[in-house]
Amino acid sequence: MTDMSSEQELLEFLYACPVGLIECDAAGEIGMMNPHAMQHLLPLAGARNASNLFAALEQHAPELRSMAAAFVPASGRICDGHRIFVELGPGRQGMVPKVLACTLVKLGPDRLMATLADVSQQVVQENRLRQADAWFATVLDDVDGYAALTITPDGEIASANSCFLNQTGHAPADVIGHNLADVLGTDVPGDDMRLDEQLVIAGRDGWHLQEGWQQRADGKRFWCQRLVVAQSTGDPLKPRRFSVVLRDVPRPEAATGDLRRLLTSDHLTGAANRRHFSQAMAKAQARSRDRHEPVSMIALDLDHFKAVNDSHGHPAGDTLLCRVTEVCTALLPPSGVFARLGGEEFGVLLPRYDHAQAMALAEQLRAEIETVAVETSGGLLHVTASLGCATLEEADGSIDALIALADRRLYAAKRAGRNQVCDSQSDAT
């Protein structure tokens, strides 16, 4: 051992520690952070206050502030490995999107300790493992409980094994020559892909797996995994057929439903979080590519919101954010996604909406936000919003370009005077 002081040892430990360490007070004001923390935090802070943990992460994990405020015990773990999706979409130039894991611990009434670690590669590996698990679990033939069929490119059933009777109540001989989607009553309106859409993707990628409702012969519905695999013909002129595996699985309910909401929703407002928004955008992009359907995005930012927090406090600002989320969500179509992307910034994803439809909805959102009023000790609090619209087609099919274009138009609306929607003609350069 050396005679190195405990303070020197601590400094050396902080410098060498492979994860970011941040100590701050209950309001997020940082008292200490090590080099790894600076490496992660400073690029995220941008023009915001980099000396405050919550302010620095406001655009990427706005829920952290409210999670810390809502933690009642005198000490304990506020969150463990909470994932912060730094980038939306596939990442710059197709790189792996950056994801940070944040653990926040309350050490005392006015003392917090946070760790930040880059888990981008881990998230990629987890996604691959989930896909592989699903593949190996369902691709097995002749296993009890798995119905296996062969269908034509039109969805017509060419063969079915005996388990199909157990799964659906339909005897295999009775369904040969019928369309599988008609037999299972599966193609109902909603976000789930239709069978013909699954076939297109399986033809392109080799396979596709999804879960959804299916219908038995007696009319009762059951939750089912449906795997569609393109068969190899070896002859490009021979029509390709598809293997379909059906597996009756428990539907996510109760606790898993709560977990899903926790993972996909913003902690404060209940809007979708960045992670869910990113996944929904990727799904909409794939669907647009396969089905040639339009996709639009609205970038929305509340005007002068910092002044709201400064003048009326964060509780009033939080209430305002919740009310804005409430009125905007009520105007969305069934397939729309309203997400809080950070602070007072929101994103609206609109599958199957062209530019004109998105502009009309954006104007409705703007007008509705203008009517929101929150009662405070200083009187009624109002807010306005600036919005920018863009379509995936304008962005050449790129999610990153779509986000950037919507953002540019949002800031064009700000420069033009706020409380307005920017259309393509006034696009910023």
Short mmCIF file of C-alpha atoms in Angstrom, two decimals:
data_model
loop_
_atom_site.label_atom_id
_atom_site.label_comp_id
_atom_site.label_asym_id
_atom_site.label_seq_id
_atom_site.Cartn_x
_atom_site.Cartn_y
_atom_site.Cartn_z
CA MET A 1 0.00 0.00 0.00
CA THR A 2 1.12 3.56 -0.55
CA ASP A 3 0.62 6.57 1.64
CA MET A 4 -1.76 7.98 -0.93
CA SER A 5 -4.54 9.93 0.73
CA SER A 6 -8.10 8.73 0.54
CA GLU A 7 -8.94 11.81 -1.51
CA GLN A 8 -6.27 10.94 -4.09
CA GLU A 9 -7.49 7.36 -4.20
CA LEU A 10 -11.00 8.56 -4.81
CA LEU A 11 -9.85 10.84 -7.64
CA GLU A 12 -7.92 8.02 -9.27
CA PHE A 13 -10.90 5.73 -8.95
CA LEU A 14 -13.23 8.31 -10.51
CA TYR A 15 -10.81 8.86 -13.40
CA ALA A 16 -10.34 5.16 -14.10
CA CYS A 17 -13.93 4.08 -13.52
CA PRO A 18 -15.29 2.64 -16.82
CA VAL A 19 -18.77 4.13 -16.33
CA GLY A 20 -19.92 7.71 -15.91
CA LEU A 21 -20.43 8.78 -12.28
CA ILE A 22 -22.35 11.91 -11.38
CA GLU A 23 -23.18 13.27 -7.96
CA CYS A 24 -25.83 15.96 -7.77
CA ASP A 25 -28.43 17.46 -5.46
CA ALA A 26 -32.17 16.77 -5.61
CA ALA A 27 -32.65 19.51 -8.19
CA GLY A 28 -30.00 17.98 -10.43
CA GLU A 29 -27.22 20.53 -9.82
CA ILE A 30 -24.00 18.56 -10.37
CA GLY A 31 -21.37 18.61 -7.67
CA MET A 32 -19.02 16.05 -9.20
CA MET A 33 -18.70 13.95 -12.32
CA ASN A 34 -15.88 11.87 -13.77
CA PRO A 35 -14.45 12.01 -17.33
CA HIS A 36 -16.70 9.20 -18.61
CA ALA A 37 -19.75 11.08 -17.43
CA MET A 38 -18.55 14.23 -19.20
CA GLN A 39 -18.03 12.22 -22.37
CA HIS A 40 -21.66 11.06 -22.32
CA LEU A 41 -23.37 14.09 -20.86
CA LEU A 42 -21.81 17.12 -22.53
CA PRO A 43 -22.80 16.20 -26.13
CA LEU A 44 -26.38 15.66 -24.96
CA ALA A 45 -26.62 18.93 -23.10
CA GLY A 46 -25.99 21.07 -26.19
CA ALA A 47 -26.90 24.64 -25.39
CA ARG A 48 -28.68 23.60 -22.22
CA ASN A 49 -27.29 23.77 -18.72
CA ALA A 50 -24.60 21.08 -18.63
CA SER A 51 -24.08 21.62 -14.89
CA ASN A 52 -27.54 20.24 -14.14
CA LEU A 53 -28.17 16.53 -14.73
CA PHE A 54 -31.88 16.88 -15.46
CA ALA A 55 -31.44 19.92 -17.70
CA ALA A 56 -28.66 18.22 -19.66
CA LEU A 57 -30.85 15.16 -20.27
CA GLU A 58 -34.08 17.11 -20.78
CA GLN A 59 -34.18 16.45 -24.53
CA HIS A 60 -33.52 12.73 -24.22
CA ALA A 61 -34.86 11.56 -20.85
CA PRO A 62 -37.22 14.20 -19.48
CA GLU A 63 -38.83 11.57 -17.28
CA LEU A 64 -35.76 11.38 -15.01
CA ARG A 65 -36.64 14.66 -13.30
CA SER A 66 -40.17 13.56 -12.42
CA MET A 67 -39.00 10.07 -11.44
CA ALA A 68 -36.60 11.59 -8.93
CA ALA A 69 -39.23 14.02 -7.65
CA ALA A 70 -41.77 11.21 -7.20
CA PHE A 71 -39.36 8.99 -5.21
CA VAL A 72 -40.59 9.23 -1.61
CA PRO A 73 -38.18 7.06 0.51
CA ALA A 74 -35.29 8.81 2.23
CA SER A 75 -32.83 6.74 0.25
CA GLY A 76 -32.81 3.96 -2.32
CA ARG A 77 -32.66 3.16 -6.00
CA ILE A 78 -34.85 5.42 -8.12
CA CYS A 79 -34.18 3.58 -11.38
CA ASP A 80 -31.83 0.80 -12.43
CA GLY A 81 -30.39 0.75 -15.94
CA HIS A 82 -33.04 3.12 -17.26
CA ARG A 83 -32.42 3.28 -20.98
CA ILE A 84 -31.98 6.61 -22.69
CA PHE A 85 -32.36 6.44 -26.45
CA VAL A 86 -30.05 9.19 -27.60
CA GLU A 87 -30.83 8.80 -31.30
CA LEU A 88 -34.09 8.14 -33.10
CA GLY A 89 -34.13 5.85 -36.10
CA PRO A 90 -31.24 3.65 -37.24
CA GLY A 91 -28.52 6.13 -36.30
CA ARG A 92 -26.21 8.26 -38.36
CA GLN A 93 -25.21 6.65 -41.64
CA GLY A 94 -26.75 3.34 -40.60
CA MET A 95 -24.67 3.09 -37.43
CA VAL A 96 -26.02 1.47 -34.28
CA PRO A 97 -28.31 3.94 -32.47
CA LYS A 98 -26.73 5.15 -29.25
CA VAL A 99 -28.41 4.00 -26.05
CA LEU A 100 -27.28 4.88 -22.54
CA ALA A 101 -28.22 3.07 -19.34
CA CYS A 102 -28.79 5.31 -16.34
CA THR A 103 -28.99 4.19 -12.73
CA LEU A 104 -30.12 6.84 -10.27
CA VAL A 105 -29.75 6.35 -6.52
CA LYS A 106 -31.00 8.62 -3.76
CA LEU A 107 -28.30 8.81 -1.09
CA GLY A 108 -30.07 11.32 1.13
CA PRO A 109 -32.69 14.08 1.19
CA ASP A 110 -30.65 16.29 -1.15
CA ARG A 111 -28.06 13.97 -2.62
CA LEU A 112 -28.29 11.77 -5.74
CA MET A 113 -25.76 9.56 -7.47
CA ALA A 114 -26.17 8.67 -11.15
CA THR A 115 -24.26 6.29 -13.39
CA LEU A 116 -24.23 6.42 -17.19
CA ALA A 117 -23.02 3.59 -19.41
CA ASP A 118 -23.14 3.09 -23.17
CA VAL A 119 -25.22 -0.06 -23.83
CA SER A 120 -25.78 0.45 -27.57
CA GLN A 121 -24.17 -2.84 -28.60
CA GLN A 122 -25.92 -4.69 -25.78
CA VAL A 123 -29.31 -3.48 -27.03
CA VAL A 124 -28.48 -4.67 -30.55
CA GLN A 125 -27.47 -8.09 -29.21
CA GLU A 126 -30.64 -8.34 -27.12
CA ASN A 127 -32.79 -7.63 -30.16
CA ARG A 128 -30.95 -10.28 -32.16
CA LEU A 129 -31.31 -12.82 -29.36
CA ARG A 130 -35.04 -12.17 -29.09
CA GLN A 131 -35.43 -12.74 -32.82
CA ALA A 132 -33.32 -15.89 -32.67
CA ASP A 133 -35.31 -17.24 -29.70
CA ALA A 134 -38.56 -16.67 -31.54
CA TRP A 135 -37.16 -18.30 -34.64
CA PHE A 136 -35.88 -21.46 -32.97
CA ALA A 137 -38.96 -21.77 -30.75
CA THR A 138 -41.39 -21.72 -33.64
CA VAL A 139 -39.53 -23.21 -36.56
CA LEU A 140 -39.48 -26.71 -35.04
CA ASP A 141 -41.65 -29.15 -36.95
CA ASP A 142 -43.87 -31.87 -35.55
CA VAL A 143 -43.98 -30.43 -32.05
CA ASP A 144 -47.28 -30.67 -30.20
CA GLY A 145 -49.00 -27.31 -29.95
CA TYR A 146 -47.60 -25.93 -33.19
CA ALA A 147 -49.83 -25.82 -36.21
CA ALA A 148 -47.84 -25.95 -39.45
CA LEU A 149 -49.25 -25.05 -42.85
CA THR A 150 -48.12 -24.39 -46.38
CA ILE A 151 -49.81 -21.56 -48.26
CA THR A 152 -49.53 -20.07 -51.73
CA PRO A 153 -48.43 -16.46 -52.41
CA ASP A 154 -52.16 -15.59 -52.44
CA GLY A 155 -52.63 -16.97 -48.94
CA GLU A 156 -54.47 -20.10 -50.07
CA ILE A 157 -53.92 -23.12 -47.82
CA ALA A 158 -52.13 -25.96 -49.63
CA SER A 159 -51.61 -28.24 -46.61
CA ALA A 160 -52.03 -28.28 -42.82
CA ASN A 161 -50.89 -30.70 -40.15
CA SER A 162 -53.10 -32.38 -37.56
CA CYS A 163 -52.23 -29.78 -34.90
CA PHE A 164 -54.15 -27.21 -36.93
CA LEU A 165 -57.35 -28.90 -35.70
CA ASN A 166 -56.25 -28.56 -32.07
CA GLN A 167 -55.27 -24.93 -32.55
CA THR A 168 -58.24 -23.66 -34.51
CA GLY A 169 -61.01 -26.28 -34.48
CA HIS A 170 -60.81 -26.55 -38.27
CA ALA A 171 -60.09 -29.98 -39.75
CA PRO A 172 -57.18 -29.72 -42.21
CA ALA A 173 -59.17 -31.35 -44.99
CA ASP A 174 -61.90 -28.71 -44.65
CA VAL A 175 -59.61 -25.71 -45.15
CA ILE A 176 -57.48 -26.83 -48.10
CA GLY A 177 -57.98 -24.33 -50.91
CA HIS A 178 -59.35 -21.63 -48.59
CA ASN A 179 -57.57 -18.38 -47.77
CA LEU A 180 -55.83 -18.57 -44.38
CA ALA A 181 -56.77 -14.99 -43.47
CA ASP A 182 -60.46 -15.79 -44.08
CA VAL A 183 -60.27 -19.03 -42.09
CA LEU A 184 -58.68 -17.31 -39.06
CA GLY A 185 -60.58 -14.03 -39.32
CA THR A 186 -57.28 -12.32 -38.74
CA ASP A 187 -57.24 -9.31 -41.05
CA VAL A 188 -59.25 -6.83 -38.99
CA PRO A 189 -58.61 -3.09 -38.99
CA GLY A 190 -55.80 -2.06 -36.68
CA ASP A 191 -52.06 -1.85 -36.44
CA ASP A 192 -51.36 -5.57 -36.88
CA MET A 193 -50.09 -6.51 -40.29
CA ARG A 194 -52.45 -8.34 -42.59
CA LEU A 195 -51.41 -11.75 -43.88
CA ASP A 196 -50.71 -10.40 -47.37
CA GLU A 197 -48.43 -7.76 -45.84
CA GLN A 198 -46.59 -10.44 -43.88
CA LEU A 199 -46.11 -12.42 -47.09
CA VAL A 200 -44.52 -9.44 -48.80
CA ILE A 201 -42.03 -8.98 -45.95
CA ALA A 202 -41.32 -12.70 -45.64
CA GLY A 203 -40.70 -12.83 -49.39
CA ARG A 204 -38.18 -10.03 -49.02
CA ASP A 205 -36.50 -10.92 -45.72
CA GLY A 206 -37.05 -14.68 -45.59
CA TRP A 207 -39.40 -14.66 -42.60
CA HIS A 208 -41.63 -12.52 -40.43
CA LEU A 209 -43.11 -13.06 -36.97
CA GLN A 210 -45.90 -11.22 -35.23
CA GLU A 211 -48.47 -11.77 -32.48
CA GLY A 212 -52.18 -10.98 -32.71
CA TRP A 213 -55.72 -12.23 -32.42
CA GLN A 214 -56.87 -15.27 -34.43
CA GLN A 215 -60.30 -16.83 -34.51
CA ARG A 216 -61.24 -20.46 -33.92
CA ALA A 217 -63.98 -22.35 -35.73
CA ASP A 218 -66.41 -21.72 -32.83
CA GLY A 219 -65.91 -17.95 -33.16
CA LYS A 220 -63.77 -17.56 -30.04
CA ARG A 221 -60.55 -15.59 -30.38
CA PHE A 222 -57.11 -16.64 -29.16
CA TRP A 223 -53.76 -14.83 -28.96
CA CYS A 224 -51.33 -16.37 -31.39
CA GLN A 225 -47.78 -16.07 -32.69
CA ARG A 226 -47.81 -16.31 -36.48
CA LEU A 227 -44.50 -17.07 -38.18
CA VAL A 228 -44.37 -16.86 -41.99
CA VAL A 229 -41.30 -18.33 -43.71
CA ALA A 230 -40.57 -18.14 -47.44
CA GLN A 231 -39.79 -21.56 -48.90
CA SER A 232 -36.81 -21.95 -51.19
CA THR A 233 -37.81 -23.29 -54.61
CA GLY A 234 -34.41 -23.34 -56.31
CA ASP A 235 -36.18 -22.25 -59.47
CA PRO A 236 -36.75 -18.50 -59.94
CA LEU A 237 -39.57 -19.22 -62.39
CA LYS A 238 -41.45 -21.44 -59.95
CA PRO A 239 -43.93 -19.62 -57.67
CA ARG A 240 -42.66 -19.46 -54.12
CA ARG A 241 -44.76 -20.92 -51.32
CA PHE A 242 -44.72 -20.06 -47.65
CA SER A 243 -44.62 -22.09 -44.45
CA VAL A 244 -46.79 -20.79 -41.62
CA VAL A 245 -46.42 -21.80 -37.97
CA LEU A 246 -49.17 -20.88 -35.50
CA ARG A 247 -48.53 -21.02 -31.77
CA ASP A 248 -51.15 -20.35 -29.08
CA VAL A 249 -49.35 -18.15 -26.51
CA PRO A 250 -50.52 -16.21 -23.44
CA ARG A 251 -51.43 -12.63 -24.25
CA PRO A 252 -49.47 -9.98 -22.36
CA GLU A 253 -51.81 -8.86 -19.60
CA ALA A 254 -51.82 -7.12 -16.21
CA ALA A 255 -48.22 -7.06 -14.95
CA THR A 256 -46.66 -7.38 -18.38
CA GLY A 257 -49.05 -4.73 -19.61
CA ASP A 258 -47.86 -2.44 -16.85
CA LEU A 259 -44.27 -3.25 -17.76
CA ARG A 260 -44.98 -2.50 -21.40
CA ARG A 261 -46.51 0.86 -20.50
CA LEU A 262 -43.49 1.59 -18.30
CA LEU A 263 -41.13 0.78 -21.14
CA THR A 264 -43.01 2.63 -23.86
CA SER A 265 -44.52 5.65 -22.08
CA ASP A 266 -43.15 8.92 -20.83
CA HIS A 267 -43.19 8.85 -17.04
CA LEU A 268 -44.77 12.30 -16.64
CA THR A 269 -47.27 12.77 -19.46
CA GLY A 270 -48.14 9.23 -20.48
CA ALA A 271 -47.26 10.02 -24.10
CA ALA A 272 -45.05 7.55 -25.96
CA ASN A 273 -41.37 7.86 -25.07
CA ARG A 274 -38.44 8.23 -27.46
CA ARG A 275 -37.80 4.51 -27.51
CA HIS A 276 -41.34 3.64 -28.56
CA PHE A 277 -41.40 6.49 -31.06
CA SER A 278 -38.18 5.25 -32.65
CA GLN A 279 -39.55 1.71 -32.94
CA ALA A 280 -42.85 2.96 -34.36
CA MET A 281 -40.99 5.01 -36.97
CA ALA A 282 -38.96 2.01 -38.08
CA LYS A 283 -42.15 -0.03 -38.36
CA ALA A 284 -43.89 2.70 -40.35
CA GLN A 285 -40.85 3.02 -42.61
CA ALA A 286 -40.90 -0.72 -43.40
CA ARG A 287 -44.61 -0.64 -44.03
CA SER A 288 -44.28 2.38 -46.29
CA ARG A 289 -41.54 0.65 -48.27
CA ASP A 290 -43.56 -2.54 -48.66
CA ARG A 291 -47.00 -1.06 -49.22
CA HIS A 292 -46.09 2.26 -50.84
CA GLU A 293 -48.10 4.09 -48.22
CA PRO A 294 -47.36 7.68 -47.12
CA VAL A 295 -45.92 8.44 -43.68
CA SER A 296 -45.85 11.90 -42.14
CA MET A 297 -44.31 13.38 -39.04
CA ILE A 298 -45.12 16.53 -37.09
CA ALA A 299 -42.45 18.09 -34.87
CA LEU A 300 -44.10 20.16 -32.11
CA ASP A 301 -42.48 22.48 -29.59
CA LEU A 302 -44.22 24.63 -26.99
CA ASP A 303 -43.37 28.33 -27.28
CA HIS A 304 -41.42 30.08 -24.52
CA PHE A 305 -41.80 27.09 -22.23
CA LYS A 306 -38.63 27.86 -20.28
CA ALA A 307 -40.29 31.08 -19.13
CA VAL A 308 -43.23 29.00 -17.87
CA ASN A 309 -40.97 26.92 -15.65
CA ASP A 310 -38.97 29.95 -14.55
CA SER A 311 -42.03 32.03 -13.68
CA HIS A 312 -44.49 29.42 -12.38
CA GLY A 313 -42.25 26.52 -11.35
CA HIS A 314 -41.85 22.98 -12.68
CA PRO A 315 -45.11 21.64 -11.15
CA ALA A 316 -47.14 24.12 -13.22
CA GLY A 317 -45.03 23.35 -16.27
CA ASP A 318 -45.55 19.62 -15.74
CA THR A 319 -49.31 20.10 -15.50
CA LEU A 320 -49.24 22.06 -18.73
CA LEU A 321 -47.29 19.30 -20.48
CA CYS A 322 -49.86 16.74 -19.31
CA ARG A 323 -52.78 18.85 -20.53
CA VAL A 324 -51.14 19.38 -23.93
CA THR A 325 -50.57 15.63 -24.22
CA GLU A 326 -54.19 14.99 -23.32
CA VAL A 327 -55.70 17.30 -25.95
CA CYS A 328 -53.28 16.26 -28.68
CA THR A 329 -53.71 12.54 -28.09
CA ALA A 330 -57.48 12.94 -28.38
CA LEU A 331 -57.08 14.29 -31.92
CA LEU A 332 -54.85 11.51 -33.20
CA PRO A 333 -56.02 8.83 -35.64
CA PRO A 334 -55.90 5.20 -34.37
CA SER A 335 -52.54 4.51 -35.98
CA GLY A 336 -50.96 7.81 -34.87
CA VAL A 337 -48.26 7.99 -32.20
CA PHE A 338 -47.83 11.05 -29.98
CA ALA A 339 -44.48 11.03 -28.19
CA ARG A 340 -42.62 13.29 -25.82
CA LEU A 341 -39.14 13.53 -27.30
CA GLY A 342 -37.70 15.73 -24.60
CA GLY A 343 -38.61 18.71 -22.42
CA GLU A 344 -41.39 20.57 -24.18
CA GLU A 345 -40.72 18.91 -27.55
CA PHE A 346 -43.11 16.34 -28.98
CA GLY A 347 -43.29 14.24 -32.12
CA VAL A 348 -46.35 12.96 -33.95
CA LEU A 349 -45.99 9.97 -36.25
CA LEU A 350 -48.78 9.57 -38.79
CA PRO A 351 -48.72 6.35 -40.83
CA ARG A 352 -50.86 6.54 -43.99
CA TYR A 353 -51.07 10.34 -43.78
CA ASP A 354 -49.93 12.42 -46.73
CA HIS A 355 -48.65 15.98 -46.43
CA ALA A 356 -52.04 17.64 -46.78
CA GLN A 357 -53.59 15.42 -44.10
CA ALA A 358 -50.66 16.02 -41.76
CA MET A 359 -50.89 19.79 -42.28
CA ALA A 360 -54.62 19.74 -41.49
CA LEU A 361 -54.03 17.76 -38.29
CA ALA A 362 -51.11 19.99 -37.28
CA GLU A 363 -53.36 23.03 -37.55
CA GLN A 364 -55.95 21.27 -35.37
CA LEU A 365 -53.26 20.49 -32.78
CA ARG A 366 -52.03 24.08 -32.80
CA ALA A 367 -55.55 25.46 -32.33
CA GLU A 368 -56.38 22.99 -29.55
CA ILE A 369 -53.16 23.69 -27.64
CA GLU A 370 -54.02 27.38 -27.75
CA THR A 371 -57.18 26.65 -25.74
CA VAL A 372 -55.35 24.85 -22.91
CA ALA A 373 -55.44 26.75 -19.63
CA VAL A 374 -53.86 25.76 -16.31
CA GLU A 375 -54.84 27.53 -13.12
CA THR A 376 -51.90 28.84 -11.07
CA SER A 377 -51.51 31.22 -8.13
CA GLY A 378 -50.68 33.91 -10.65
CA GLY A 379 -53.78 33.32 -12.77
CA LEU A 380 -54.55 31.19 -15.79
CA LEU A 381 -51.52 29.89 -17.66
CA HIS A 382 -51.73 29.53 -21.45
CA VAL A 383 -49.28 28.25 -24.01
CA THR A 384 -48.91 28.14 -27.78
CA ALA A 385 -46.97 25.78 -30.02
CA SER A 386 -44.92 25.87 -33.21
CA LEU A 387 -45.10 22.91 -35.55
CA GLY A 388 -43.32 21.56 -38.61
CA CYS A 389 -44.65 18.89 -40.98
CA ALA A 390 -42.70 16.56 -43.27
CA THR A 391 -43.32 13.32 -45.14
CA LEU A 392 -41.13 10.28 -45.57
CA GLU A 393 -41.38 10.72 -49.33
CA GLU A 394 -39.85 14.21 -49.09
CA ALA A 395 -37.03 12.67 -47.05
CA ASP A 396 -36.31 9.97 -49.66
CA GLY A 397 -37.46 7.27 -47.27
CA SER A 398 -34.89 8.11 -44.59
CA ILE A 399 -36.06 8.39 -40.98
CA ASP A 400 -33.11 10.58 -40.03
CA ALA A 401 -33.86 12.93 -42.92
CA LEU A 402 -37.57 12.96 -42.01
CA ILE A 403 -36.79 14.00 -38.43
CA ALA A 404 -34.32 16.64 -39.61
CA LEU A 405 -36.78 18.08 -42.14
CA ALA A 406 -39.64 18.26 -39.62
CA ASP A 407 -37.27 19.95 -37.15
CA ARG A 408 -36.13 22.51 -39.71
CA ARG A 409 -39.73 23.41 -40.46
CA LEU A 410 -40.50 23.60 -36.76
CA TYR A 411 -37.76 26.15 -36.26
CA ALA A 412 -38.88 27.99 -39.38
CA ALA A 413 -42.27 28.33 -37.65
CA LYS A 414 -40.48 29.70 -34.58
CA ARG A 415 -38.61 32.28 -36.61
CA ALA A 416 -41.79 33.30 -38.40
CA GLY A 417 -43.40 34.33 -35.13
CA ARG A 418 -44.41 31.09 -33.32
CA ASN A 419 -47.91 29.70 -32.78
CA GLN A 420 -48.09 28.46 -36.37
CA VAL A 421 -47.51 25.47 -38.63
CA CYS A 422 -44.72 25.60 -41.18
CA ASP A 423 -45.47 24.09 -44.58
CA SER A 424 -43.00 23.00 -47.22
CA GLN A 425 -43.00 26.36 -48.98
CA SER A 426 -41.41 28.06 -46.01
CA ASP A 427 -38.90 25.30 -45.37
CA ALA A 428 -35.73 26.42 -43.64
CA THR A 429 -32.45 26.00 -45.42
#
